[in-house]
Coordinates of C-alpha atoms in Angstrom, one line a residue:
M26 CA -85.3 60.7 -58.0
C27 CA -87.9 57.8 -57.4
I28 CA -91.6 58.2 -57.6
R29 CA -93.3 54.8 -56.1
D30 CA -97.2 54.9 -56.6
R31 CA -99.9 53.5 -53.7
V32 CA -102.8 52.3 -54.1
S33 CA -104.6 51.4 -50.1
T34 CA -107.5 49.5 -49.6
Q35 CA -110.2 49.0 -46.7
S36 CA -110.3 46.0 -45.2
T37 CA -113.8 45.7 -46.5
G38 CA -112.3 45.3 -50.0
E39 CA -114.1 48.0 -51.1
P40 CA -111.7 50.7 -53.5
S41 CA -111.3 54.1 -51.6
R42 CA -111.6 57.7 -53.3
N43 CA -108.3 57.7 -54.6
T44 CA -109.1 55.1 -56.5
M45 CA -112.8 55.5 -57.9
A46 CA -111.5 58.5 -58.8
E47 CA -108.3 57.6 -60.9
V48 CA -111.2 54.2 -62.6
K49 CA -112.9 57.3 -64.0
G50 CA -110.4 59.4 -64.7
T51 CA -111.4 62.3 -63.4
A52 CA -108.7 62.9 -61.1
K53 CA -105.1 61.1 -59.9
I54 CA -103.4 61.2 -56.3
A55 CA -99.8 60.6 -56.3
L56 CA -97.3 61.0 -53.6
P57 CA -93.7 61.4 -55.0
Y58 CA -90.9 60.0 -52.0
Q59 CA -87.9 62.1 -53.3
R60 CA -84.5 60.3 -51.5
K61 CA -80.2 60.1 -52.7
R62 CA -79.3 56.7 -54.7
S63 CA -76.7 56.9 -52.5
E64 CA -78.7 56.7 -49.4
F65 CA -80.4 53.5 -50.3
G66 CA -79.3 49.9 -49.0
R67 CA -78.1 47.1 -50.7
P68 CA -81.1 44.9 -51.2
P69 CA -81.3 42.0 -48.3
P70 CA -80.6 38.2 -49.1
V71 CA -83.6 36.7 -50.9
K72 CA -83.7 33.0 -50.1
Q73 CA -86.3 30.8 -51.8
D74 CA -88.3 28.5 -49.8
A75 CA -89.5 25.1 -51.0
L76 CA -92.3 26.3 -53.0
G77 CA -90.0 28.9 -55.0
G78 CA -91.5 32.1 -53.4
P79 CA -89.3 34.4 -51.6
W80 CA -88.2 33.6 -47.7
V81 CA -89.9 35.9 -45.2
T82 CA -91.0 35.7 -41.8
A83 CA -95.1 34.6 -41.5
K84 CA -96.0 37.9 -39.5
K85 CA -94.8 40.0 -42.5
V86 CA -96.8 37.5 -45.0
V87 CA -99.5 38.1 -43.1
E88 CA -99.2 42.1 -42.6
E89 CA -97.9 42.3 -46.4
S90 CA -94.9 44.2 -44.8
W91 CA -92.4 42.9 -46.6
T92 CA -90.5 44.7 -49.9
M93 CA -87.2 43.7 -51.4
F94 CA -85.4 46.7 -50.2
Q95 CA -84.7 48.0 -46.8
D96 CA -82.8 51.0 -45.3
R97 CA -79.7 49.8 -44.6
N98 CA -75.7 51.1 -44.3
A99 CA -73.8 51.2 -47.5
T100 CA -70.8 49.3 -46.0
G101 CA -69.1 46.4 -48.0
E102 CA -70.3 43.1 -46.4
T103 CA -71.4 39.8 -47.1
M104 CA -74.5 39.2 -48.2
E105 CA -74.9 34.9 -48.6
E106 CA -72.5 32.2 -49.4
I107 CA -73.6 29.8 -51.5
F108 CA -71.7 26.5 -51.9
P109 CA -72.6 23.7 -54.4
D110 CA -73.5 20.2 -53.2
D111 CA -71.3 17.5 -53.0
E112 CA -71.7 15.3 -56.2
H113 CA -72.0 18.9 -58.4
R114 CA -68.9 19.9 -57.0
E115 CA -66.8 16.3 -57.9
Q116 CA -68.5 16.3 -61.2
T117 CA -67.9 20.3 -62.0
F118 CA -65.2 21.6 -59.8
I119 CA -61.4 20.1 -60.4
T120 CA -59.3 21.1 -57.5
R121 CA -56.4 23.6 -57.9
K122 CA -52.9 22.9 -57.3
T123 CA -50.4 24.8 -55.2
C124 CA -48.8 27.0 -56.8
L125 CA -45.3 28.4 -55.3
G126 CA -44.4 31.9 -56.2
H127 CA -41.3 33.9 -56.1
V128 CA -41.0 37.5 -55.9
Q129 CA -38.2 40.0 -55.5
C130 CA -38.5 43.0 -54.0
G131 CA -34.4 44.3 -54.1
P132 CA -34.2 46.2 -56.9
T133 CA -32.3 44.5 -59.8
A134 CA -28.5 44.6 -60.0
S135 CA -25.9 43.5 -62.8
S136 CA -22.4 42.5 -62.6
T137 CA -19.8 43.7 -64.7
T138 CA -16.0 43.3 -65.1
T139 CA -13.4 45.4 -67.0
N140 CA -9.7 44.0 -67.8
T141 CA -7.2 46.5 -67.9
P142 CA -4.8 47.1 -70.0
R143 CA -1.8 45.1 -69.3
F144 CA 1.1 46.9 -68.2
E145 CA 4.7 45.3 -69.6
Q146 CA 8.1 46.4 -68.0
K147 CA 11.2 46.7 -69.4
I148 CA 14.8 47.5 -68.7
G149 CA 16.4 50.4 -70.4
F150 CA 19.9 52.1 -70.2
M151 CA 21.9 55.5 -71.3
S152 CA 25.5 55.7 -71.8
H153 CA 26.7 59.2 -69.8
N154 CA 29.8 60.4 -71.3
E155 CA 32.2 63.2 -70.4
G156 CA 30.2 66.3 -71.9
G157 CA 31.2 70.2 -72.3
W158 CA 33.7 70.6 -74.1
P159 CA 34.1 72.3 -76.9
E160 CA 34.0 70.8 -80.5
T161 CA 38.0 71.4 -80.7
V162 CA 38.9 69.7 -78.0
D163 CA 39.1 65.7 -77.6
C164 CA 37.7 64.5 -74.9
T165 CA 39.4 61.3 -74.6
D166 CA 42.8 62.6 -75.3
P167 CA 44.1 63.8 -72.1
E168 CA 47.0 66.4 -73.7
Q169 CA 44.3 68.3 -75.3
T170 CA 42.1 68.5 -72.2
A171 CA 44.8 69.1 -70.1
R172 CA 46.1 72.2 -72.9
F173 CA 42.5 73.6 -72.3
R174 CA 42.2 73.5 -68.6
K175 CA 45.4 75.5 -67.8
R176 CA 43.9 78.6 -70.5
V177 CA 40.9 78.7 -69.1
E178 CA 41.8 78.6 -65.4
K179 CA 44.1 81.8 -66.9
E180 CA 41.0 83.2 -67.5
E181 CA 39.6 86.7 -65.4
E182 CA 36.0 84.9 -66.0
Y183 CA 36.9 81.6 -64.4
V184 CA 38.9 83.1 -61.2
A185 CA 35.8 85.4 -60.3
A186 CA 32.8 82.2 -60.8
V187 CA 35.6 80.6 -58.4
K188 CA 35.3 83.4 -55.9
G189 CA 31.8 83.5 -56.1
M190 CA 30.6 80.0 -55.6
A191 CA 33.6 79.6 -52.8
A192 CA 31.2 81.8 -50.7
N193 CA 28.4 79.4 -50.6
I194 CA 30.3 76.4 -49.9
E195 CA 32.5 77.8 -47.3
H196 CA 28.9 78.6 -45.7
T197 CA 27.6 75.2 -46.2
L198 CA 30.7 73.5 -44.5
R199 CA 30.5 76.0 -41.6
Q200 CA 26.7 74.6 -40.9
N201 CA 28.1 71.0 -41.6
S202 CA 31.1 71.6 -38.7
A203 CA 28.3 73.1 -36.1
I204 CA 25.5 70.8 -36.7
D205 CA 26.2 66.6 -37.4
I206 CA 23.3 65.8 -40.2
Y207 CA 24.3 62.0 -39.7
E208 CA 23.5 61.8 -35.9
E209 CA 21.2 58.8 -34.6
Y210 CA 18.7 60.0 -31.8
F211 CA 17.5 56.9 -30.8
S212 CA 20.9 54.3 -32.0
G213 CA 20.4 51.8 -28.2
L214 CA 16.4 52.1 -28.1
Q215 CA 15.1 48.5 -29.0
E216 CA 12.3 47.4 -30.9
E217 CA 9.7 45.8 -28.6
H218 CA 8.1 42.3 -30.0
T219 CA 4.5 43.4 -31.8
T220 CA 1.5 42.1 -30.6
D221 CA -0.3 41.5 -33.9
P222 CA -1.2 38.2 -34.7
P223 CA 0.8 36.2 -37.3
A224 CA 0.3 36.4 -40.6
A225 CA 1.2 36.1 -44.2
K226 CA 0.2 38.3 -47.4
N227 CA 0.2 36.8 -50.9
L228 CA 1.7 39.4 -53.1
T229 CA 1.9 38.1 -56.4
A230 CA 2.4 35.0 -59.0
F231 CA 5.3 34.2 -61.0
K232 CA 4.0 31.6 -63.9
D233 CA 6.5 29.7 -66.0
P234 CA 6.4 31.3 -69.7
Q235 CA 6.6 28.0 -71.5
N236 CA 3.7 25.8 -72.5
V237 CA 4.7 22.6 -71.1
K238 CA 4.2 22.6 -67.7
R239 CA 7.4 22.0 -65.3
T240 CA 8.4 22.1 -61.9
V241 CA 10.0 24.7 -60.0
T242 CA 12.6 22.4 -58.5
S243 CA 15.1 24.9 -57.1
V244 CA 14.6 28.8 -55.7
S245 CA 17.5 31.6 -54.8
W246 CA 17.3 35.0 -53.8
N247 CA 19.8 37.3 -54.9
P248 CA 21.9 38.5 -52.1
D249 CA 21.3 42.7 -53.1
G250 CA 18.8 43.2 -50.9
G251 CA 15.7 40.3 -51.9
R252 CA 14.7 42.3 -55.5
K253 CA 15.5 39.5 -57.6
F254 CA 15.9 35.8 -57.2
A255 CA 16.5 32.7 -59.9
C256 CA 14.1 29.5 -60.5
A257 CA 15.2 26.4 -61.6
Y258 CA 12.3 24.1 -64.1
S259 CA 12.8 21.1 -64.8
N260 CA 11.0 17.3 -64.8
L261 CA 11.6 15.4 -62.0
Q262 CA 9.9 12.4 -63.5
F263 CA 12.3 9.3 -64.8
Q264 CA 11.8 9.4 -68.7
Q265 CA 8.6 11.6 -68.2
A266 CA 10.0 14.5 -69.8
P267 CA 7.9 15.6 -73.4
G268 CA 10.5 15.8 -76.2
D269 CA 9.3 19.5 -76.8
M270 CA 10.5 20.8 -73.2
T271 CA 12.8 23.2 -72.7
S272 CA 15.6 23.8 -70.8
Q273 CA 15.1 27.6 -69.9
S274 CA 15.0 29.0 -66.5
Y275 CA 14.5 33.0 -65.0
V276 CA 16.1 35.4 -63.3
W277 CA 12.4 37.3 -61.9
D278 CA 12.4 41.0 -60.6
V279 CA 9.8 40.9 -57.8
N280 CA 8.3 44.5 -59.6
N281 CA 7.8 42.7 -62.7
P282 CA 6.1 39.0 -62.7
N283 CA 4.8 39.7 -66.6
F284 CA 8.4 38.7 -68.0
P285 CA 11.5 37.5 -66.6
D286 CA 14.3 39.8 -65.8
L287 CA 17.1 37.4 -67.9
T288 CA 16.5 33.8 -69.1
L289 CA 19.0 31.0 -68.5
T290 CA 19.8 29.1 -71.1
P291 CA 21.9 25.6 -70.1
S292 CA 22.5 22.9 -72.3
N293 CA 19.8 20.4 -70.1
P294 CA 17.1 21.2 -67.4
L295 CA 18.3 22.5 -63.6
V296 CA 17.8 20.5 -60.9
S297 CA 19.2 23.3 -58.5
L298 CA 20.2 26.3 -58.8
E299 CA 22.2 29.4 -56.3
Y300 CA 23.9 33.0 -55.8
H301 CA 26.7 33.5 -54.3
P302 CA 26.1 35.0 -50.8
R303 CA 28.2 38.2 -52.0
D304 CA 28.4 38.6 -55.3
P305 CA 24.9 39.2 -56.9
S306 CA 26.0 38.3 -60.3
V307 CA 27.3 35.0 -60.2
L308 CA 25.4 32.1 -60.1
M309 CA 26.0 28.4 -60.4
G310 CA 23.4 26.0 -61.0
G311 CA 23.1 21.9 -61.8
T312 CA 21.4 20.0 -64.3
Y313 CA 19.9 16.7 -65.1
N314 CA 22.5 15.0 -66.3
G315 CA 24.9 16.2 -63.4
L316 CA 26.8 19.1 -65.2
L317 CA 27.5 22.1 -63.3
V318 CA 27.1 25.6 -65.1
F319 CA 28.8 28.5 -64.0
W320 CA 27.2 32.0 -64.8
D321 CA 28.5 35.8 -64.4
L322 CA 24.7 37.5 -65.2
R323 CA 26.9 40.4 -66.0
S324 CA 27.6 38.6 -69.6
G325 CA 24.4 37.3 -71.0
S326 CA 22.0 34.8 -70.4
Q327 CA 24.4 32.6 -72.3
P328 CA 26.6 30.0 -69.3
N329 CA 30.2 30.8 -68.8
K330 CA 31.8 28.2 -67.9
T331 CA 30.2 24.0 -67.9
S332 CA 32.1 21.2 -66.6
Q333 CA 32.8 18.0 -68.4
L334 CA 30.1 15.3 -68.3
A335 CA 33.0 12.9 -67.9
T336 CA 34.6 14.2 -64.3
S337 CA 30.3 15.1 -63.3
H338 CA 28.2 13.6 -61.3
R339 CA 26.3 10.7 -62.9
D340 CA 22.9 12.4 -61.4
P341 CA 20.9 15.0 -61.1
V342 CA 22.7 17.2 -59.3
Y343 CA 20.3 18.1 -56.2
D344 CA 21.7 20.8 -54.1
I345 CA 24.9 23.6 -54.2
A346 CA 26.5 25.3 -51.3
W347 CA 29.3 27.9 -51.8
V348 CA 32.1 28.0 -49.5
Q349 CA 34.5 30.4 -47.9
S350 CA 37.2 31.0 -50.1
K351 CA 38.8 33.7 -51.8
Y352 CA 37.6 32.9 -55.0
Y353 CA 34.3 30.9 -56.1
E354 CA 34.4 27.5 -55.0
C355 CA 31.3 25.8 -54.2
M356 CA 30.5 21.9 -52.9
T357 CA 28.0 19.7 -54.8
T358 CA 25.8 16.6 -54.1
S359 CA 24.1 14.1 -56.2
T360 CA 22.6 10.2 -55.7
D361 CA 25.4 8.8 -57.1
G362 CA 26.7 9.1 -53.8
Q363 CA 29.5 11.9 -54.6
V364 CA 30.4 15.5 -53.1
L365 CA 32.6 17.3 -55.3
W366 CA 34.4 20.5 -55.1
W367 CA 34.4 22.9 -57.3
D368 CA 36.8 25.8 -58.4
S369 CA 35.1 28.5 -60.9
R370 CA 38.1 28.9 -62.5
K371 CA 39.1 25.3 -63.8
M372 CA 35.8 23.5 -64.3
S373 CA 37.1 20.9 -66.0
E374 CA 37.3 19.1 -63.3
P375 CA 36.4 19.0 -59.2
T376 CA 39.0 20.1 -57.1
D377 CA 38.4 17.6 -54.6
H378 CA 36.0 14.8 -54.3
Y379 CA 34.7 12.1 -52.1
L380 CA 32.3 8.9 -51.8
L381 CA 29.4 8.5 -48.6
D382 CA 30.2 5.2 -48.2
T383 CA 28.6 4.2 -44.9
T384 CA 30.4 0.6 -44.8
N385 CA 31.9 -0.1 -41.4
K386 CA 30.2 3.1 -40.2
Q387 CA 28.1 1.9 -37.5
N388 CA 30.1 3.3 -34.1
A389 CA 29.4 6.6 -36.1
A390 CA 26.0 6.4 -35.5
G391 CA 23.8 5.9 -32.0
V392 CA 23.7 2.7 -30.1
D393 CA 20.3 1.1 -31.4
A394 CA 20.7 2.7 -34.9
V395 CA 21.1 0.9 -37.9
V396 CA 23.3 1.9 -40.5
K397 CA 23.4 0.2 -44.1
S398 CA 26.4 -0.2 -45.3
G399 CA 27.4 1.1 -48.6
V400 CA 27.4 4.2 -50.6
Q401 CA 24.1 6.8 -49.6
G402 CA 23.4 9.0 -52.3
G403 CA 23.1 12.4 -51.0
T404 CA 19.9 14.8 -51.1
S405 CA 20.9 17.7 -49.3
L406 CA 23.6 19.9 -48.0
A407 CA 24.2 22.4 -45.5
Y408 CA 27.7 24.3 -45.0
D409 CA 28.2 27.2 -42.4
V410 CA 31.5 29.1 -41.7
A411 CA 29.9 29.0 -37.9
A412 CA 30.4 25.6 -37.0
G413 CA 34.1 25.1 -39.5
P414 CA 35.3 26.4 -42.8
L415 CA 36.1 22.5 -43.6
K416 CA 32.7 20.9 -41.8
F417 CA 29.4 20.1 -43.5
L418 CA 26.6 18.4 -43.3
V419 CA 24.7 15.9 -46.2
G420 CA 21.4 14.4 -46.3
T421 CA 21.1 11.1 -47.9
E422 CA 18.0 9.3 -49.5
A423 CA 18.0 6.9 -46.5
G424 CA 17.2 9.3 -43.8
Y425 CA 21.0 9.7 -42.7
I426 CA 22.4 12.8 -41.8
C427 CA 26.4 12.4 -42.2
S428 CA 28.7 15.4 -40.7
C429 CA 31.6 15.6 -42.8
D430 CA 35.0 17.0 -42.1
K431 CA 37.3 17.7 -44.9
K432 CA 40.3 18.0 -43.6
S433 CA 40.9 14.3 -42.6
K434 CA 43.8 12.7 -44.1
Q435 CA 42.2 9.4 -44.9
P436 CA 39.0 10.2 -46.9
T437 CA 37.1 7.4 -45.2
D438 CA 37.5 9.5 -42.1
R439 CA 35.6 12.2 -43.1
I440 CA 32.4 10.9 -42.0
Q441 CA 32.5 12.1 -38.0
S442 CA 29.0 11.2 -37.2
I443 CA 26.0 9.7 -38.4
Y444 CA 22.1 10.7 -37.4
T445 CA 19.2 8.1 -38.0
G446 CA 15.9 9.3 -37.7
H447 CA 14.2 9.6 -41.1
Y448 CA 12.5 7.1 -43.2
G449 CA 12.5 9.0 -46.5
P450 CA 14.9 11.4 -48.2
V451 CA 16.1 14.5 -46.3
Y452 CA 15.1 17.4 -48.8
S453 CA 15.8 20.5 -46.3
L454 CA 19.4 20.4 -44.3
Q455 CA 20.3 24.2 -42.8
R456 CA 22.5 25.0 -39.3
H457 CA 20.6 27.3 -37.2
P458 CA 21.4 31.0 -38.8
Q459 CA 22.4 32.2 -35.0
L460 CA 23.2 28.9 -33.3
A461 CA 25.0 27.8 -36.6
A462 CA 27.9 26.1 -34.1
K463 CA 25.6 23.4 -32.5
Y464 CA 21.8 23.1 -33.7
F465 CA 21.0 21.8 -37.3
L466 CA 17.2 21.5 -38.7
S467 CA 16.4 18.5 -41.2
I468 CA 13.1 18.1 -43.1
G469 CA 12.0 14.6 -44.5
D470 CA 9.7 11.9 -44.5
W471 CA 6.6 13.1 -42.3
T472 CA 8.8 15.0 -39.7
C473 CA 10.4 18.0 -38.8
K474 CA 13.8 17.7 -36.3
I475 CA 16.1 19.6 -34.8
W476 CA 19.5 18.2 -33.5
M477 CA 22.5 19.0 -31.7
Q478 CA 25.9 18.2 -33.1
D479 CA 26.8 16.0 -29.7
V480 CA 23.7 14.0 -29.3
K481 CA 22.7 11.2 -32.0
T482 CA 19.2 11.6 -31.1
P483 CA 17.0 14.6 -32.0
I484 CA 16.4 17.0 -29.4
M485 CA 13.1 18.6 -30.3
S486 CA 10.5 16.9 -33.5
T487 CA 7.4 17.7 -34.8
K488 CA 4.7 15.2 -34.9
Y489 CA 4.2 12.6 -38.1
D490 CA 1.9 15.0 -40.5
Q491 CA -0.8 13.4 -42.7
C492 CA 1.2 14.6 -46.0
Y493 CA 4.6 14.1 -47.1
L494 CA 7.0 17.4 -45.8
T495 CA 8.8 18.3 -48.9
G496 CA 11.2 21.2 -47.8
G497 CA 11.7 24.2 -45.2
C498 CA 14.3 26.4 -43.4
W499 CA 14.9 28.5 -40.4
S500 CA 14.2 32.2 -40.5
P501 CA 17.0 34.3 -40.7
T502 CA 16.0 37.3 -38.6
R503 CA 14.4 35.1 -35.4
A504 CA 15.8 32.0 -33.5
G505 CA 12.6 30.5 -32.9
V506 CA 10.5 30.4 -35.7
F507 CA 11.1 27.6 -39.0
Y508 CA 9.1 27.1 -41.8
M509 CA 7.4 23.7 -43.4
T510 CA 6.1 23.1 -46.9
K511 CA 4.1 20.1 -47.8
M512 CA 3.0 17.8 -50.7
N513 CA -1.0 19.3 -50.7
G514 CA 0.5 22.7 -50.9
V515 CA 0.4 24.2 -47.0
F516 CA 2.9 26.2 -45.6
E517 CA 3.4 25.9 -42.1
V518 CA 5.0 28.2 -39.7
W519 CA 6.1 27.0 -36.1
D520 CA 7.2 29.9 -33.9
L521 CA 8.8 27.9 -30.2
L522 CA 8.5 31.0 -28.7
Y523 CA 5.2 30.5 -28.3
K524 CA 4.1 26.6 -29.2
Q525 CA 6.1 23.4 -29.5
N526 CA 3.4 21.3 -30.2
E527 CA 1.3 22.9 -32.7
P528 CA 2.1 25.2 -36.3
T529 CA 1.6 29.0 -35.2
L530 CA 0.3 29.3 -38.9
S531 CA -0.6 27.1 -41.7
I532 CA -2.0 28.6 -45.0
P533 CA -2.7 26.5 -48.3
I534 CA -1.0 27.9 -51.1
G535 CA -1.9 26.0 -54.0
D536 CA -3.4 22.1 -55.0
A537 CA -0.6 21.7 -57.3
G538 CA 2.1 21.0 -54.1
L539 CA 4.8 22.8 -52.9
Q540 CA 8.6 21.2 -53.6
C541 CA 10.5 23.7 -53.0
M542 CA 11.0 27.2 -50.9
R543 CA 13.5 30.2 -49.9
V544 CA 13.3 32.7 -47.2
E545 CA 14.8 36.2 -48.5
K546 CA 17.6 36.6 -46.1
E547 CA 18.3 40.7 -45.3
N548 CA 15.2 41.2 -43.8
G549 CA 13.5 38.0 -43.3
K550 CA 9.7 39.1 -45.1
L551 CA 9.7 37.5 -48.4
V552 CA 8.8 34.3 -48.8
A553 CA 9.5 32.5 -52.3
F554 CA 7.2 29.2 -52.9
G555 CA 7.6 26.5 -56.2
S556 CA 5.0 24.6 -57.0
G557 CA 4.7 21.4 -59.2
D558 CA 2.6 23.4 -61.9
G559 CA 5.7 25.8 -62.6
S560 CA 4.2 29.0 -60.7
T561 CA 5.7 30.3 -58.2
A562 CA 3.8 32.0 -55.2
L563 CA 5.6 35.0 -52.8
Y564 CA 4.6 35.9 -50.0
E565 CA 5.1 38.3 -46.6
I566 CA 5.5 37.6 -43.5
S567 CA 3.9 39.6 -40.7
D568 CA 5.9 41.6 -38.1
A569 CA 5.1 39.0 -35.6
L570 CA 7.0 36.2 -37.5
S571 CA 9.8 38.5 -39.1
V572 CA 10.8 41.0 -35.9
A573 CA 12.5 39.5 -33.1
A574 CA 11.9 40.2 -29.5
A575 CA 15.1 41.9 -27.3
S576 CA 15.6 38.4 -25.4
E577 CA 14.3 36.1 -27.9
K578 CA 17.5 34.6 -28.5
S579 CA 18.6 34.1 -25.1
V580 CA 15.6 32.0 -24.3
I581 CA 15.7 29.8 -27.7
M582 CA 19.3 29.2 -26.3
G583 CA 18.5 28.2 -23.2
M584 CA 15.6 26.4 -24.2
L585 CA 17.2 24.1 -26.8
D586 CA 20.2 23.6 -24.0
R587 CA 17.7 22.5 -21.8
E588 CA 16.4 19.9 -24.5
T589 CA 19.7 18.8 -25.1
N590 CA 20.4 18.0 -21.3
R591 CA 17.8 15.7 -21.0
E592 CA 18.8 14.1 -24.3
K593 CA 21.8 13.4 -22.2
Q594 CA 20.7 12.0 -19.4
L595 CA 18.5 9.9 -20.9
V596 CA 21.6 9.0 -22.7
T597 CA 23.7 8.5 -20.0
L598 CA 20.5 6.4 -18.0
D599 CA 20.2 4.4 -21.1
K600 CA 23.9 3.3 -21.3
E601 CA 23.9 2.3 -17.6
R602 CA 21.0 0.3 -18.2
R603 CA 22.9 -1.7 -20.4
A604 CA 25.3 -2.1 -18.5
K605 CA 24.0 -3.1 -16.1
L606 CA 22.1 -5.8 -18.0
K607 CA 25.7 -6.8 -19.1
K608 CA 27.2 -7.1 -16.0
L609 CA 24.3 -9.6 -14.9
E610 CA 24.3 -11.3 -17.8
V611 CA 27.6 -12.3 -16.8
E612 CA 27.1 -13.1 -13.3
A613 CA 24.4 -15.4 -14.5
A614 CA 26.5 -17.2 -16.4
T615 CA 28.8 -17.7 -14.2
A616 CA 26.4 -19.0 -11.8
A617 CA 25.1 -21.6 -14.5
K618 CA 28.4 -22.7 -15.1
A619 CA 29.0 -23.1 -10.8
A620 CA 25.7 -24.7 -10.6
E621 CA 26.6 -27.2 -13.7
A622 CA 30.3 -28.1 -11.4
N623 CA 28.0 -28.0 -7.7
P624 CA 24.3 -28.5 -8.2
D625 CA 22.9 -26.8 -5.1
E626 CA 19.7 -25.2 -3.8
M627 CA 22.2 -22.4 -3.7
S628 CA 23.2 -22.0 -7.1
D629 CA 19.5 -22.3 -8.6
H630 CA 18.4 -19.6 -6.1
M631 CA 20.9 -17.2 -7.5
I632 CA 20.6 -17.9 -10.8
A633 CA 16.6 -17.5 -10.0
E634 CA 17.4 -14.2 -8.7
L635 CA 20.0 -12.8 -11.7
E636 CA 17.0 -13.4 -13.9
K637 CA 14.3 -11.6 -11.8
E638 CA 16.9 -9.0 -11.8
V639 CA 17.3 -8.4 -15.4
N640 CA 13.8 -9.3 -16.5
E641 CA 13.0 -5.9 -14.0
I642 CA 15.7 -4.0 -16.3
L643 CA 14.3 -4.5 -19.5
M644 CA 10.8 -4.2 -18.3
A645 CA 12.3 -0.6 -17.8
S646 CA 13.9 -0.1 -21.0
G647 CA 10.8 -1.1 -22.8
K648 CA 11.8 -4.5 -23.9
T649 CA 10.7 -7.9 -22.9
A650 CA 12.8 -10.8 -22.6
P651 CA 12.3 -13.4 -25.4
R652 CA 10.0 -16.9 -25.0
G653 CA 11.2 -19.0 -22.3
E654 CA 13.6 -16.7 -20.4
G655 CA 13.0 -14.5 -17.4
E656 CA 11.4 -18.0 -15.8
S657 CA 12.8 -20.3 -13.2
E658 CA 11.5 -23.4 -11.5
G659 CA 13.3 -22.4 -8.2
P660 CA 15.3 -25.6 -6.2
V661 CA 13.9 -28.8 -6.5
E662 CA 12.0 -29.6 -3.4
K663 CA 12.8 -33.5 -2.9
D664 CA 10.7 -35.7 -0.7
E665 CA 11.8 -36.9 2.7

């Protein structure tokens, strides 16, 4: 409630009756004005003039009708904005710097890790002997067991039990005769080639248990279904092996990457290791000091036999190849230039030996090839029965591939052919598993080459890579697929059925660099990679790269035959060009002699024509004539 008192005056300036009454105290007249406080508006903006009075219009001042309050709506509005002057602003106010703030509107989440208990797998066994005999009968004595059987067979309970079981057995036999439970309904169905993209999946890694870092120098798969593989560990840096480095190598189970299945303890670190292709318990290894070690894994981790130091290699044994024989026989090679044959029954000395001497072997190489004379160090071997039981290939340090035949009578005649095409050691050499009689694969320096044994030049080759190649092999299940490993840790798959100029799949395995690889031969899906830090990675190849199509072998065979014919035609054209060039050189020499005996215009013209034709042949073959050749002054015209 608000009460406002108002006093009115007349224009003459005399007070009214109400005023007079109020002054005299006789009467008081009040006008009550009732209104809710919420109905009052905000006061209007009040400005001051130069004299300090309120700023209003002149009309309202004359009428005296202005007031500090007005009836306005009680809505939010800006009544007045007062800004300081520039001088006061610079003295009093400070410019505020821009502040950036971040607010996270999403819920706060925390990440936790849990390490599960380590699963340790151990191998156990149980010995089961024949049981069920009474205590009075010794089961190891044949006479007592025979007497006990005769006594039991005469009992009526035994006869009744046999008759009761005979009825069930007869019913089962009749069912087996009526239905062939081993019948194959889709035996002739051929599986179509999958359309899935090529891929490889990392399964697990097997790390060297030793603290000293060693290199995985060789990997060999067990022939019994690919459940186990052996790894050789060594340090190939000359005189860089630490004194506390162990010589142990291991056999791993693919289902237990935590602990090795078996520990091999040779006298010296192993450089090469190879399972026998038919016996999963026989293993042969080559050491760093040139010895050969034989294991029968059924007898334990210690080697059964070891070769003598005086009759072994003088350098590390870089490769081992089992040969076809009734007994366990193999061949080895080393950088000392020897190829030795061994019989596991007598490891004291090799059964045969051969020195890789290329002296006077220029005719065994190609036309333009240059073969250095001397003993060549061996780095890789390739043996396959399909190519011949006594034929084998040897890759050397100088980049040569020697095709040898053991049945030659003279040891110097064992090198039948020499293939030159690499500028560094040949680290991998393998005959085609399905076309072994003709084609083989070689990997060295920065490229991989495919050869045909009747042609001295490669029929197919990959482009030179920027990184050094360390190994590779053919796919055991697909005719047109081969693998390569690089020094930078990259694994490449080449599928000639779809691409010939670039790899189909390229996967980085590790940063330490890949040193060796091996594919499981039964299914062709498991691949083991040995690296420089001692770890072995196990990958599984997809069906697109391991399952062969119905007509793949014939298509690849046609492709290789076509490339072989093309290379043979180029060689034939080169021979014809060389023969023609030689003939022209002889004719030019004859014409030169005739010109010396009878100088005239005809002989000079003939020499000029022959030289022109020789230059054309040289230009066609990609060669240029030496300085001073290929130019003729022609016949000299005499002044009349």
